[in-house]
PDB file of C-alpha atoms in Angstrom:
ATOM      1  CA  UNK A   1     123.713  76.825  90.915  1.00 54.00           C
ATOM      2  CA  UNK A   2     120.952  76.209  93.489  1.00 57.00           C
ATOM      3  CA  UNK A   3     122.833  78.290  96.049  1.00 56.00           C
ATOM      4  CA  UNK A   4     123.048  81.180  93.596  1.00 47.00           C
ATOM      5  CA  UNK A   5     119.301  81.068  92.971  1.00 49.00           C
ATOM      6  CA  UNK A   6     118.593  80.895  96.722  1.00 47.00           C
ATOM      7  CA  UNK A   7     120.846  83.899  97.404  1.00 47.00           C
ATOM      8  CA  UNK A   8     119.213  85.882  94.587  1.00 49.00           C
ATOM      9  CA  UNK A   9     115.726  85.134  95.961  1.00 48.00           C
ATOM     10  CA  UNK A  10     116.783  86.174  99.468  1.00 48.00           C
ATOM     11  CA  UNK A  11     118.143  89.463  98.113  1.00 47.00           C
ATOM     12  CA  UNK A  12     114.939  90.193  96.209  1.00 51.00           C
ATOM     13  CA  UNK A  13     112.808  89.495  99.284  1.00 45.00           C
ATOM     14  CA  UNK A  14     114.983  91.738 101.468  1.00 47.00           C
ATOM     15  CA  UNK A  15     114.682  94.637  98.984  1.00 45.00           C
ATOM     16  CA  UNK A  16     110.907  94.342  99.181  1.00 45.00           C
ATOM     17  CA  UNK A  17     111.022  94.406 102.978  1.00 42.00           C
ATOM     18  CA  UNK A  18     112.797  97.795 102.974  1.00 44.00           C
ATOM     19  CA  UNK A  19     110.552  99.384 100.339  1.00 48.00           C
ATOM     20  CA  UNK A  20     108.378 102.384 101.242  1.00 50.00           C
ATOM     21  CA  UNK A  21     104.787 101.467 101.940  1.00 53.00           C
ATOM     22  CA  UNK A  22     102.827 103.564  99.406  1.00 56.00           C
ATOM     23  CA  UNK A  23      99.758 103.671 101.640  1.00 74.00           C
ATOM     24  CA  UNK A  24     101.722 105.508 104.363  1.00 86.00           C
ATOM     25  CA  UNK A  25     103.114 108.697 102.800  1.00 92.00           C
ATOM     26  CA  UNK A  26     103.506 110.411 106.181  1.00 95.00           C
ATOM     27  CA  UNK A  27     106.255 108.037 107.317  1.00 96.00           C
ATOM     28  CA  UNK A  28     109.295 109.733 105.818  1.00 95.00           C
ATOM     29  CA  UNK A  29     112.552 111.627 106.098  1.00 97.00           C
ATOM     30  CA  UNK A  30     112.103 114.898 104.186  1.00 97.00           C
ATOM     31  CA  UNK A  31     114.783 117.481 103.426  1.00 97.00           C
ATOM     32  CA  UNK A  32     115.067 121.074 102.263  1.00 97.00           C
ATOM     33  CA  UNK A  33     118.572 121.733 100.941  1.00 96.00           C
ATOM     34  CA  UNK A  34     118.127 125.501 100.647  1.00 95.00           C
ATOM     35  CA  UNK A  35     117.722 125.991 104.426  1.00 95.00           C
ATOM     36  CA  UNK A  36     119.615 122.802 105.413  1.00 95.00           C
ATOM     37  CA  UNK A  37     116.657 121.446 107.431  1.00 96.00           C
ATOM     38  CA  UNK A  38     114.897 118.093 107.599  1.00 97.00           C
ATOM     39  CA  UNK A  39     111.617 116.662 108.819  1.00 97.00           C
ATOM     40  CA  UNK A  40     111.688 113.154 110.329  1.00 97.00           C
ATOM     41  CA  UNK A  41     108.091 111.920 110.656  1.00 97.00           C
ATOM     42  CA  UNK A  42     105.945 108.885 111.328  1.00 97.00           C
ATOM     43  CA  UNK A  43     102.382 110.057 111.881  1.00 96.00           C
ATOM     44  CA  UNK A  44     101.028 106.486 112.016  1.00 95.00           C
ATOM     45  CA  UNK A  45     102.915 104.808 114.893  1.00 96.00           C
ATOM     46  CA  UNK A  46     104.184 108.131 116.299  1.00 95.00           C
ATOM     47  CA  UNK A  47     107.413 106.428 117.358  1.00 95.00           C
ATOM     48  CA  UNK A  48     110.099 108.968 116.411  1.00 96.00           C
ATOM     49  CA  UNK A  49     112.680 109.796 119.080  1.00 94.00           C
ATOM     50  CA  UNK A  50     114.606 113.070 118.898  1.00 94.00           C
ATOM     51  CA  UNK A  51     118.359 112.349 119.148  1.00 92.00           C
ATOM     52  CA  UNK A  52     119.797 113.746 122.371  1.00 88.00           C
ATOM     53  CA  UNK A  53     116.300 114.369 123.752  1.00 88.00           C
ATOM     54  CA  UNK A  54     115.150 110.822 124.513  1.00 89.00           C
ATOM     55  CA  UNK A  55     113.625 112.083 127.767  1.00 88.00           C
ATOM     56  CA  UNK A  56     110.729 113.470 125.700  1.00 88.00           C
ATOM     57  CA  UNK A  57     109.773 109.964 124.573  1.00 92.00           C
ATOM     58  CA  UNK A  58     108.282 109.006 121.241  1.00 95.00           C
ATOM     59  CA  UNK A  59     106.649 111.681 119.100  1.00 96.00           C
ATOM     60  CA  UNK A  60     105.015 111.921 115.655  1.00 97.00           C
ATOM     61  CA  UNK A  61     108.216 113.574 114.438  1.00 97.00           C
ATOM     62  CA  UNK A  62     110.422 116.659 114.526  1.00 97.00           C
ATOM     63  CA  UNK A  63     111.939 119.337 112.337  1.00 96.00           C
ATOM     64  CA  UNK A  64     115.695 119.647 112.709  1.00 95.00           C
ATOM     65  CA  UNK A  65     118.684 121.471 111.311  1.00 93.00           C
ATOM     66  CA  UNK A  66     121.698 119.577 110.004  1.00 91.00           C
ATOM     67  CA  UNK A  67     124.793 119.781 112.239  1.00 88.00           C
ATOM     68  CA  UNK A  68     122.758 121.359 115.060  1.00 89.00           C
ATOM     69  CA  UNK A  69     120.879 119.752 117.989  1.00 90.00           C
ATOM     70  CA  UNK A  70     118.006 122.285 117.895  1.00 91.00           C
ATOM     71  CA  UNK A  71     114.580 120.866 116.981  1.00 95.00           C
ATOM     72  CA  UNK A  72     110.940 121.779 116.571  1.00 96.00           C
ATOM     73  CA  UNK A  73     108.958 118.894 118.082  1.00 96.00           C
ATOM     74  CA  UNK A  74     105.728 117.725 116.484  1.00 97.00           C
ATOM     75  CA  UNK A  75     103.444 117.165 119.471  1.00 96.00           C
ATOM     76  CA  UNK A  76     100.379 116.082 117.491  1.00 96.00           C
ATOM     77  CA  UNK A  77      99.559 115.202 113.904  1.00 97.00           C
ATOM     78  CA  UNK A  78      96.175 114.540 112.341  1.00 96.00           C
ATOM     79  CA  UNK A  79      96.158 113.021 108.839  1.00 96.00           C
ATOM     80  CA  UNK A  80      93.237 113.546 106.449  1.00 95.00           C
ATOM     81  CA  UNK A  81      93.900 112.321 102.923  1.00 93.00           C
ATOM     82  CA  UNK A  82      96.964 114.045 101.467  1.00 94.00           C
ATOM     83  CA  UNK A  83      97.157 116.656 104.225  1.00 96.00           C
ATOM     84  CA  UNK A  84      98.260 116.535 107.862  1.00 97.00           C
ATOM     85  CA  UNK A  85      97.623 119.209 110.494  1.00 97.00           C
ATOM     86  CA  UNK A  86     100.543 119.571 112.916  1.00 97.00           C
ATOM     87  CA  UNK A  87     101.149 121.182 116.288  1.00 97.00           C
ATOM     88  CA  UNK A  88     104.835 122.072 116.811  1.00 97.00           C
ATOM     89  CA  UNK A  89     106.752 123.410 119.796  1.00 96.00           C
ATOM     90  CA  UNK A  90     110.432 124.356 119.935  1.00 93.00           C
ATOM     91  CA  UNK A  91     112.670 122.263 122.179  1.00 87.00           C
ATOM     92  CA  UNK A  92     112.796 125.055 124.771  1.00 86.00           C
ATOM     93  CA  UNK A  93     108.999 125.040 125.036  1.00 88.00           C
ATOM     94  CA  UNK A  94     108.847 128.806 124.575  1.00 91.00           C
ATOM     95  CA  UNK A  95     107.233 128.952 121.124  1.00 94.00           C
ATOM     96  CA  UNK A  96     104.567 126.934 119.352  1.00 95.00           C
ATOM     97  CA  UNK A  97     102.765 126.949 116.026  1.00 96.00           C
ATOM     98  CA  UNK A  98     100.196 125.182 113.890  1.00 97.00           C
ATOM     99  CA  UNK A  99     101.162 124.021 110.401  1.00 97.00           C
ATOM    100  CA  UNK A 100      99.936 121.811 107.586  1.00 98.00           C
ATOM    101  CA  UNK A 101     101.999 119.294 105.663  1.00 97.00           C
ATOM    102  CA  UNK A 102     100.568 118.533 102.229  1.00 97.00           C
ATOM    103  CA  UNK A 103     101.721 115.709  99.975  1.00 97.00           C
ATOM    104  CA  UNK A 104     101.983 116.938  96.375  1.00 96.00           C
ATOM    105  CA  UNK A 105     103.318 113.654  94.914  1.00 93.00           C
ATOM    106  CA  UNK A 106     105.422 110.689  96.045  1.00 89.00           C
ATOM    107  CA  UNK A 107     108.493 112.795  96.784  1.00 93.00           C
ATOM    108  CA  UNK A 108     107.357 116.429  97.232  1.00 97.00           C
ATOM    109  CA  UNK A 109     105.709 117.787 100.394  1.00 98.00           C
ATOM    110  CA  UNK A 110     104.781 121.368 101.327  1.00 98.00           C
ATOM    111  CA  UNK A 111     104.961 122.601 104.932  1.00 97.00           C
ATOM    112  CA  UNK A 112     102.850 125.707 105.527  1.00 97.00           C
ATOM    113  CA  UNK A 113     102.729 127.687 108.785  1.00 97.00           C
ATOM    114  CA  UNK A 114      99.125 128.500 109.623  1.00 97.00           C
ATOM    115  CA  UNK A 115      99.282 130.296 112.984  1.00 96.00           C
ATOM    116  CA  UNK A 116     101.453 130.861 116.034  1.00 95.00           C
ATOM    117  CA  UNK A 117     105.102 131.738 116.422  1.00 94.00           C
ATOM    118  CA  UNK A 118     107.329 132.097 113.366  1.00 95.00           C
ATOM    119  CA  UNK A 119     109.395 129.035 112.510  1.00 94.00           C
ATOM    120  CA  UNK A 120     113.048 129.875 113.287  1.00 94.00           C
ATOM    121  CA  UNK A 121     116.202 127.742 113.278  1.00 93.00           C
ATOM    122  CA  UNK A 122     119.775 128.554 114.321  1.00 92.00           C
ATOM    123  CA  UNK A 123     122.135 129.424 111.482  1.00 90.00           C
ATOM    124  CA  UNK A 124     125.711 130.697 111.883  1.00 88.00           C
ATOM    125  CA  UNK A 125     125.125 131.955 115.422  1.00 89.00           C
ATOM    126  CA  UNK A 126     121.874 133.768 114.600  1.00 93.00           C
ATOM    127  CA  UNK A 127     118.207 132.848 114.308  1.00 93.00           C
ATOM    128  CA  UNK A 128     117.047 132.307 110.724  1.00 93.00           C
ATOM    129  CA  UNK A 129     113.333 132.902 110.183  1.00 96.00           C
ATOM    130  CA  UNK A 130     112.012 130.363 107.681  1.00 96.00           C
ATOM    131  CA  UNK A 131     109.430 131.287 105.036  1.00 96.00           C
ATOM    132  CA  UNK A 132     105.762 130.521 105.743  1.00 96.00           C
ATOM    133  CA  UNK A 133     105.745 127.898 102.970  1.00 97.00           C
ATOM    134  CA  UNK A 134     108.571 125.363 102.587  1.00 96.00           C
ATOM    135  CA  UNK A 135     108.983 122.640  99.975  1.00 97.00           C
ATOM    136  CA  UNK A 136     110.545 119.413 101.219  1.00 97.00           C
ATOM    137  CA  UNK A 137     111.684 116.357  99.266  1.00 97.00           C
ATOM    138  CA  UNK A 138     111.763 112.732 100.322  1.00 95.00           C
ATOM    139  CA  UNK A 139     115.343 111.614 100.812  1.00 86.00           C
TER     140      UNK A 139
END
């Protein structure tokens, strides 16, 4: 009986250790199913590594496309309240843009392109231009 209680307590403690810290909303994995893209971010420690591009080191995050190695790298992120201002560059280094990421609630974020190059991702052998405003959900 004591072993069962000890195991149950250990499980409860481990669940708490993996819980999202509510005071850090800009540490997340966000997805948009319509365009099959995701945003992997950690604007606090800025310790995200882009898979296959480890040479670039740790960054605040990146925007990627599922089943494709292409990425838009977030080179800087400044958080003020429920909004973050981002500088992004594509992985070729040929295009860059400024965007804002706004937290609407615990699971909904809005990415809005402010200036610079249009946000494009590869899709079926062509470049797909994304809309200026994208809604992303926490996975």
